[in-house]
CSV table of N, CA and C in Angstrom, one decimal:
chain,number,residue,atom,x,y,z
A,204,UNK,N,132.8,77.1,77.1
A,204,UNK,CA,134.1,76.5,77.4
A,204,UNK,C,134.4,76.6,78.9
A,205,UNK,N,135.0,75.4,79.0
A,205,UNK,CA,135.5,75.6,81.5
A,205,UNK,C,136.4,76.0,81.1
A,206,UNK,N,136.0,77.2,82.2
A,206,UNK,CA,137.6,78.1,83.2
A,206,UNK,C,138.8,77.0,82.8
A,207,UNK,N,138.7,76.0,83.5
A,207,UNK,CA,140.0,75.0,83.8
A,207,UNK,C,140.7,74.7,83.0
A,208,UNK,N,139.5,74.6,81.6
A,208,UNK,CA,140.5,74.2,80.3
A,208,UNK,C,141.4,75.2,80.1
A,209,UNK,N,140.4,76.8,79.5
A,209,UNK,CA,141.3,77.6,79.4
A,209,UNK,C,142.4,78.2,80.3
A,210,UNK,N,142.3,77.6,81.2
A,210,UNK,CA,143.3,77.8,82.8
A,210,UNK,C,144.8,77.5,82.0
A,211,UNK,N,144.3,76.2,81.8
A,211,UNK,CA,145.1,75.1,81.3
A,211,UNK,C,145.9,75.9,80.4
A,212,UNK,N,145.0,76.3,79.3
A,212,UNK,CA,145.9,76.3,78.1
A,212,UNK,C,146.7,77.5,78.1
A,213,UNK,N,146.1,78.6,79.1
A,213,UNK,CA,146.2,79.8,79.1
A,213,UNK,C,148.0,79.9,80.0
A,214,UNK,N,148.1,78.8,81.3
A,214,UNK,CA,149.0,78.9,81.8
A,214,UNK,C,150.1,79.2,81.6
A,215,UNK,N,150.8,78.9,80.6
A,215,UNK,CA,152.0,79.2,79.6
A,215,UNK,C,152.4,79.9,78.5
A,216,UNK,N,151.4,80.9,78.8
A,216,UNK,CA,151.6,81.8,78.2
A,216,UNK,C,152.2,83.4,78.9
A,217,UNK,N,153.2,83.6,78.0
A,217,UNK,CA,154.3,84.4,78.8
A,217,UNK,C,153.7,85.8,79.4
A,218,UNK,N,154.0,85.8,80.3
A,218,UNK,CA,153.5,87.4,81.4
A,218,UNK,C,153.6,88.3,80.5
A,219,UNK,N,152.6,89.2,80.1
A,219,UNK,CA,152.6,90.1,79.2
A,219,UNK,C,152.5,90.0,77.9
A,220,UNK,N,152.3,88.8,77.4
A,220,UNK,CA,151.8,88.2,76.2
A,220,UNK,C,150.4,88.1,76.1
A,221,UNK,N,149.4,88.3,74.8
A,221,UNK,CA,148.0,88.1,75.1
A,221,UNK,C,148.0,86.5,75.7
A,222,UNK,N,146.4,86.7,76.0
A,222,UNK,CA,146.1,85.5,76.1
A,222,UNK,C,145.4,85.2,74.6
A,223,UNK,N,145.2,83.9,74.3
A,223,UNK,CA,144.2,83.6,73.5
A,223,UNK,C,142.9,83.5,73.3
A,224,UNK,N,142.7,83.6,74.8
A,224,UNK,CA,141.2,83.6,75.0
A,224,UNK,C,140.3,85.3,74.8
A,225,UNK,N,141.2,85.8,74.4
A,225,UNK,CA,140.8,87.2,74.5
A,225,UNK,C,140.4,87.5,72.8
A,226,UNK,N,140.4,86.7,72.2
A,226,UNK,CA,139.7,86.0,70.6
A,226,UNK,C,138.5,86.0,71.2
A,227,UNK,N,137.8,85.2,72.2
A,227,UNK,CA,136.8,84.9,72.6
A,227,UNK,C,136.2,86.1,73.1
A,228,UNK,N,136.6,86.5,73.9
A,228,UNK,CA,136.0,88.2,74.9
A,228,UNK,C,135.9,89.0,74.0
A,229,UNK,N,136.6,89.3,73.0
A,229,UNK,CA,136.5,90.2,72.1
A,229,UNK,C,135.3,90.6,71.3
A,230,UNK,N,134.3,89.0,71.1
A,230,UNK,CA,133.1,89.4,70.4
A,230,UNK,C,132.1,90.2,71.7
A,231,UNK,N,132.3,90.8,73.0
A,231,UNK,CA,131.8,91.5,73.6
A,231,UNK,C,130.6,91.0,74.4
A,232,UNK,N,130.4,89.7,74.2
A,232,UNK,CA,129.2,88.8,75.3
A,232,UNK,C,129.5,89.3,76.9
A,233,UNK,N,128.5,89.5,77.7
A,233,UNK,CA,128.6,89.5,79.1
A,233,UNK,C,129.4,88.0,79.4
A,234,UNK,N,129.0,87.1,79.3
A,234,UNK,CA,129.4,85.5,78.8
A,234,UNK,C,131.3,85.6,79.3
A,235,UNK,N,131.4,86.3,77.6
A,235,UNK,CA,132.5,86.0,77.5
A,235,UNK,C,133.6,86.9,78.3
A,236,UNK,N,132.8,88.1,78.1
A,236,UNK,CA,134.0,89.0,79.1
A,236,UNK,C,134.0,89.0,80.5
A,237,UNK,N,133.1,87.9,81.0
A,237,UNK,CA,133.0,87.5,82.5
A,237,UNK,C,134.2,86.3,82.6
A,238,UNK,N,133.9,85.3,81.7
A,238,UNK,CA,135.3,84.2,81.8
A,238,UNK,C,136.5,84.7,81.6
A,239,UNK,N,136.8,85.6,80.6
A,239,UNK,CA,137.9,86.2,80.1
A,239,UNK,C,138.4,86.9,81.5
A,240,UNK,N,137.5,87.9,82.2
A,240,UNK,CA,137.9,88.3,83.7
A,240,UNK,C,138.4,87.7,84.7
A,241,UNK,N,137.6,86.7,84.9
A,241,UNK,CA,137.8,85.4,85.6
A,241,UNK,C,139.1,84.7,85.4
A,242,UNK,N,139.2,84.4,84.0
A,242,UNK,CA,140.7,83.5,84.0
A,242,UNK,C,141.8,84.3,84.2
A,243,UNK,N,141.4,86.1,83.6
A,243,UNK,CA,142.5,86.8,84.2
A,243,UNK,C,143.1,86.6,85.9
A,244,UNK,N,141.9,87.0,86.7
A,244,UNK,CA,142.4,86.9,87.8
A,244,UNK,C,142.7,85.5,88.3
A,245,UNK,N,142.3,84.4,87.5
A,245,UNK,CA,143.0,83.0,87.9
A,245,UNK,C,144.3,83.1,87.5
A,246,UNK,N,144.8,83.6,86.6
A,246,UNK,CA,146.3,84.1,86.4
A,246,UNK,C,146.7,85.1,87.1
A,247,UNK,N,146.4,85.7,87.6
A,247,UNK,CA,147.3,86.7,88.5
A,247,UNK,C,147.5,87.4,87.6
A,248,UNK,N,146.7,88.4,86.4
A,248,UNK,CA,146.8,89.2,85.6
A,248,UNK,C,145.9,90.3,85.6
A,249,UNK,N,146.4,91.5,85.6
A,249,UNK,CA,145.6,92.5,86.0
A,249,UNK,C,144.2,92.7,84.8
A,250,UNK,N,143.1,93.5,85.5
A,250,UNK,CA,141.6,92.9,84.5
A,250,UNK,C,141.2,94.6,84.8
A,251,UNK,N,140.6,95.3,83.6
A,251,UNK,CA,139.6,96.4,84.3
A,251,UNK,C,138.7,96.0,84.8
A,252,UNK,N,138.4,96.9,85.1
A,252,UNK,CA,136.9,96.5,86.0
A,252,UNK,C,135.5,96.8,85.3
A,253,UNK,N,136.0,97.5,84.5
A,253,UNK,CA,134.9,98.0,83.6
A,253,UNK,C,134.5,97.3,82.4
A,254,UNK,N,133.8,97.1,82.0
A,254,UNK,CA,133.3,96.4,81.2
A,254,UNK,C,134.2,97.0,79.4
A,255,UNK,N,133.5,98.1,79.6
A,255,UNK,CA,134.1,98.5,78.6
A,255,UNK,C,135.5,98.8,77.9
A,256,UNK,N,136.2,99.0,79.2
A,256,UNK,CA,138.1,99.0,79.2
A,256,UNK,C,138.4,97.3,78.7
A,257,UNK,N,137.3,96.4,79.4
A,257,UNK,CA,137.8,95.1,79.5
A,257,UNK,C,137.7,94.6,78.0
A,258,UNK,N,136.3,95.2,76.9
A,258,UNK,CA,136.5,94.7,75.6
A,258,UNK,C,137.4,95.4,75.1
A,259,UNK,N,137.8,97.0,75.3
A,259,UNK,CA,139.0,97.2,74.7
A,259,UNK,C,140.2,96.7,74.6
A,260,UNK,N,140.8,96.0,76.3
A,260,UNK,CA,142.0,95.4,76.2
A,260,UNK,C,141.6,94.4,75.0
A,261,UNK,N,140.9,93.6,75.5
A,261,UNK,CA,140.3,92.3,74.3
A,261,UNK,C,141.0,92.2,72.9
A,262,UNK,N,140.0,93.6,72.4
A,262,UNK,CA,140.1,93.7,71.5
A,262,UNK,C,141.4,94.2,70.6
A,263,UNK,N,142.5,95.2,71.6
A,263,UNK,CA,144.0,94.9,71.0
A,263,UNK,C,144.7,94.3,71.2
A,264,UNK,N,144.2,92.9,72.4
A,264,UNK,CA,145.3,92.0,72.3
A,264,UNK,C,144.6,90.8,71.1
A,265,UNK,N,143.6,90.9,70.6
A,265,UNK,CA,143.0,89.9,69.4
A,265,UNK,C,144.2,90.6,68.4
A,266,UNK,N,144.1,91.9,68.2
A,266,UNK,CA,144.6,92.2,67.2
A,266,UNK,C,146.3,91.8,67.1
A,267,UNK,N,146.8,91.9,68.2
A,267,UNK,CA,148.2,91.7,68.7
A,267,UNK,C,148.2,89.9,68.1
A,268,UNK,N,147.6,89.7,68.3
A,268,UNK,CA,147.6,88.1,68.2
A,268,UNK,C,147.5,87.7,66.7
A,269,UNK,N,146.6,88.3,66.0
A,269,UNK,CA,146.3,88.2,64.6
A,269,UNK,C,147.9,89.0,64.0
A,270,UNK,N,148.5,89.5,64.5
A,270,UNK,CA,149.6,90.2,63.6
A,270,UNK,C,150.9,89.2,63.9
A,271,UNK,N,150.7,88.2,64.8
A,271,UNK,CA,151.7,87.2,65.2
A,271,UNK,C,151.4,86.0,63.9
A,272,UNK,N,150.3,86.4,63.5
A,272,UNK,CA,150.0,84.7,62.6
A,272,UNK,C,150.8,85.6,61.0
């Protein structure tokens, strides 16, 4: 998937709300947790650095997201 798209989609989504794309990062790809990083700091959203913190965020904001549906 391009950065740009999810840039896009990702933009309006309110400061402190997951993103959606963090469904994606969550399955733990180098892949995915490199775009997921990336679009963070295209948002101006703070990112661990670590790999490992980064699937954890991921992975409770999937969950945060799944409890919204």
């Amino acid at each position: 998937m391009n950065e740009a798209v999810l840039e896009t989609a990702e933009n309006k989504t309110l400061p402190g709300s997951p993103l959606w794309s963090a469904v994606l990062a969550a399955t733990g790809s180098d892949d995915a947790l490199r775009l997921h990083r990336d679009l963070l700091h295209r948002l101006q959203r703070p990112a661990p650095a670590d790999d490992t913190d980064l699937l954890a965020q991921t992975t409770a904001e999937r969950v945060q997201l799944r409890r919204q549906w």
